[in-house]
Amino acid sequence: DPKIIQKPKYLVAVTGSEKILICEQYLGHNAMYWYRQSAKKPLEFMFSYSYQKLMDNQTASSRFQPQSSKKNHLDLQITALKPDDSATYFCASSQPGLGPLNQDTQYFGPGTRLLVL
Amino acid sequence: GDSVTQKQGQVTLSEDDFLFINCTYSTTTYPTLLWYVQYPGQGPQLLLKVTTANNKGISRGFEATYDKGTTSFHLQKASVQESDSAVYFCALVATGNYKYVFGAGTRLKVIA
């Protein structure tokens, strides 16, 4: 059974619209992340949440808003979509380490491929 | 800031060839270094991980050595198979951090 579920697998949107990308993890992890992968850039960190609190936001645009309704959910709302937002968005999760040197592995979901026309 | 460089965009080999994928990194910390593999239509999967506590990681016939002197973390495999065809990403996470910094990826194609 998949441990990290991302829905939908594919998404086509028109410029200016709003979409929500869903992520659920069943690994019992307390930290969740969003990354973006496009043809122009490698896998790029966007957000991290720990115990449902935002820890880091590396996304310049406020059009991207993570939403965590439950400990194992971290959805990504994208508003005013632009063609440049076309990419594959990956959700990941990990168990926060016990100390700064204990970096636990991040596990990635299968991704949502977004195409903005 | 932290960065990871993979200069080889694509590598094409025949089965049983030796694989070497170059990865160098730049950071002011002592990072954890990782290799992820991504198959078509899937998310990246951890291949191996090395911390400052150990120099070498080995998994599924792949190995990578953490070289602080040359700030390199090259991936090697003695004999590749067609099933190894995938994209390989080198990544680092700085000490006390959780943000993974990925290289551009190297697409490996193995011809039977």
mmCIF file of N, CA and C in Angstrom, chain A residues 9 33 35 37 42-43 45 48 55-56 58 90 100-101 103-106 108-110, chain B residues 32 36 38 41-44 46 49 89 93-100 102-104:
data_model
loop_
_atom_site.group_PDB
_atom_site.id
_atom_site.type_symbol
_atom_site.label_atom_id
_atom_site.label_comp_id
_atom_site.label_asym_id
_atom_site.label_seq_id
_atom_site.Cartn_x
_atom_site.Cartn_y
_atom_site.Cartn_z
ATOM 1 N N LYS A 9 -3.134 12.806 -9.547
ATOM 2 C CA LYS A 9 -1.855 12.474 -10.157
ATOM 3 C C LYS A 9 -1.515 13.478 -11.265
ATOM 4 N N TYR A 33 6.716 18.086 3.961
ATOM 5 C CA TYR A 33 7.379 19.057 3.092
ATOM 6 C C TYR A 33 6.721 19.089 1.727
ATOM 7 N N TYR A 35 8.056 19.953 -2.301
ATOM 8 C CA TYR A 35 9.121 20.247 -3.254
ATOM 9 C C TYR A 35 8.491 20.397 -4.635
ATOM 10 N N GLN A 37 9.435 20.185 -8.904
ATOM 11 C CA GLN A 37 10.394 19.734 -9.920
ATOM 12 C C GLN A 37 9.883 20.161 -11.287
ATOM 13 N N PRO A 42 16.006 21.806 -10.861
ATOM 14 C CA PRO A 42 15.961 20.510 -10.180
ATOM 15 C C PRO A 42 14.969 20.559 -9.035
ATOM 16 N N LEU A 43 14.866 19.466 -8.322
ATOM 17 C CA LEU A 43 13.991 19.404 -7.161
ATOM 18 C C LEU A 43 14.298 20.573 -6.228
ATOM 19 N N PHE A 45 13.150 22.819 -2.823
ATOM 20 C CA PHE A 45 12.417 22.868 -1.569
ATOM 21 C C PHE A 45 11.466 24.053 -1.564
ATOM 22 N N SER A 48 8.364 23.525 4.749
ATOM 23 C CA SER A 48 8.423 22.430 5.699
ATOM 24 C C SER A 48 7.498 22.728 6.865
ATOM 25 N N MET A 55 7.625 25.648 9.456
ATOM 26 C CA MET A 55 8.995 25.822 9.926
ATOM 27 C C MET A 55 9.813 26.673 8.961
ATOM 28 N N ASP A 56 9.557 26.485 7.675
ATOM 29 C CA ASP A 56 10.374 27.182 6.694
ATOM 30 C C ASP A 56 9.572 27.363 5.412
ATOM 31 N N GLN A 58 10.378 28.671 1.574
ATOM 32 C CA GLN A 58 11.365 29.141 0.613
ATOM 33 C C GLN A 58 10.701 29.574 -0.690
ATOM 34 N N PHE A 90 6.002 17.520 -5.382
ATOM 35 C CA PHE A 90 6.179 16.347 -4.535
ATOM 36 C C PHE A 90 5.991 16.707 -3.074
ATOM 37 N N PRO A 100 19.974 18.149 16.520
ATOM 38 C CA PRO A 100 20.350 18.802 15.258
ATOM 39 C C PRO A 100 21.188 17.926 14.347
ATOM 40 N N LEU A 101 21.875 16.932 14.907
ATOM 41 C CA LEU A 101 22.703 16.084 14.052
ATOM 42 C C LEU A 101 21.953 14.857 13.578
ATOM 43 N N GLN A 103 19.436 13.748 11.352
ATOM 44 C CA GLN A 103 18.606 14.105 10.222
ATOM 45 C C GLN A 103 17.930 12.854 9.691
ATOM 46 N N ASP A 104 16.649 12.721 9.950
ATOM 47 C CA ASP A 104 15.982 11.534 9.462
ATOM 48 C C ASP A 104 15.634 11.688 7.988
ATOM 49 N N THR A 105 15.524 10.564 7.339
ATOM 50 C CA THR A 105 15.350 10.541 5.892
ATOM 51 C C THR A 105 13.977 11.057 5.486
ATOM 52 N N GLN A 106 13.933 11.801 4.412
ATOM 53 C CA GLN A 106 12.663 12.247 3.853
ATOM 54 C C GLN A 106 12.205 11.244 2.798
ATOM 55 N N PHE A 108 9.435 10.496 -0.227
ATOM 56 C CA PHE A 108 8.668 11.284 -1.183
ATOM 57 C C PHE A 108 7.455 10.532 -1.697
ATOM 58 N N GLY A 109 6.392 11.297 -1.960
ATOM 59 C CA GLY A 109 5.219 10.744 -2.605
ATOM 60 C C GLY A 109 5.423 10.653 -4.112
ATOM 61 N N PRO A 110 4.407 10.166 -4.834
ATOM 62 C CA PRO A 110 4.540 9.980 -6.284
ATOM 63 C C PRO A 110 4.404 11.263 -7.083
ATOM 64 N N THR B 32 24.765 15.898 5.899
ATOM 65 C CA THR B 32 24.427 14.533 5.529
ATOM 66 C C THR B 32 24.274 14.534 4.013
ATOM 67 N N TYR B 36 19.402 9.856 -4.251
ATOM 68 C CA TYR B 36 18.046 9.403 -4.512
ATOM 69 C C TYR B 36 17.975 8.914 -5.963
ATOM 70 N N GLN B 38 15.116 8.146 -9.108
ATOM 71 C CA GLN B 38 13.738 8.415 -9.527
ATOM 72 C C GLN B 38 13.439 7.662 -10.812
ATOM 73 N N GLY B 41 7.600 8.436 -13.661
ATOM 74 C CA GLY B 41 6.272 8.494 -13.057
ATOM 75 C C GLY B 41 6.247 8.301 -11.556
ATOM 76 N N GLN B 42 7.416 8.249 -10.927
ATOM 77 C CA GLN B 42 7.457 8.042 -9.477
ATOM 78 C C GLN B 42 8.197 9.179 -8.783
ATOM 79 N N GLY B 43 8.053 9.212 -7.465
ATOM 80 C CA GLY B 43 8.811 10.172 -6.685
ATOM 81 C C GLY B 43 10.213 9.648 -6.413
ATOM 82 N N PRO B 44 11.112 10.537 -6.003
ATOM 83 C CA PRO B 44 12.474 10.090 -5.668
ATOM 84 C C PRO B 44 12.453 9.098 -4.504
ATOM 85 N N LEU B 46 15.018 7.027 -1.726
ATOM 86 C CA LEU B 46 16.354 7.024 -1.156
ATOM 87 C C LEU B 46 17.128 5.797 -1.628
ATOM 88 N N LYS B 49 22.575 6.910 2.006
ATOM 89 C CA LYS B 49 22.718 8.113 2.846
ATOM 90 C C LYS B 49 23.977 7.963 3.677
ATOM 91 N N PHE B 89 19.782 11.501 -8.274
ATOM 92 C CA PHE B 89 19.970 12.830 -7.688
ATOM 93 C C PHE B 89 20.878 12.736 -6.476
ATOM 94 N N VAL B 93 21.824 17.730 3.109
ATOM 95 C CA VAL B 93 21.055 18.452 4.116
ATOM 96 C C VAL B 93 22.061 18.897 5.168
ATOM 97 N N ALA B 94 22.058 20.207 5.418
ATOM 98 C CA ALA B 94 23.046 20.766 6.329
ATOM 99 C C ALA B 94 22.755 20.358 7.765
ATOM 100 N N THR B 95 23.776 20.361 8.561
ATOM 101 C CA THR B 95 23.630 20.033 9.979
ATOM 102 C C THR B 95 22.588 20.937 10.623
ATOM 103 N N GLY B 96 21.680 20.319 11.350
ATOM 104 C CA GLY B 96 20.662 21.103 12.044
ATOM 105 C C GLY B 96 19.565 21.630 11.149
ATOM 106 N N ASN B 97 19.526 21.151 9.922
ATOM 107 C CA ASN B 97 18.528 21.623 8.969
ATOM 108 C C ASN B 97 17.705 20.450 8.461
ATOM 109 N N TYR B 98 16.687 20.738 7.698
ATOM 110 C CA TYR B 98 15.821 19.708 7.146
ATOM 111 C C TYR B 98 15.565 19.960 5.669
ATOM 112 N N LYS B 99 16.062 21.063 5.166
ATOM 113 C CA LYS B 99 15.842 21.405 3.763
ATOM 114 C C LYS B 99 16.850 20.630 2.919
ATOM 115 N N TYR B 100 16.347 19.772 2.052
ATOM 116 C CA TYR B 100 17.229 19.038 1.152
ATOM 117 C C TYR B 100 17.580 19.934 -0.041
ATOM 118 N N PHE B 102 19.084 19.627 -3.736
ATOM 119 C CA PHE B 102 19.319 18.590 -4.741
ATOM 120 C C PHE B 102 20.189 19.097 -5.883
ATOM 121 N N GLY B 103 20.944 18.171 -6.472
ATOM 122 C CA GLY B 103 21.619 18.452 -7.726
ATOM 123 C C GLY B 103 20.622 18.360 -8.869
ATOM 124 N N ALA B 104 21.106 18.663 -10.062
ATOM 125 C CA ALA B 104 20.226 18.701 -11.234
ATOM 126 C C ALA B 104 19.783 17.320 -11.697
#
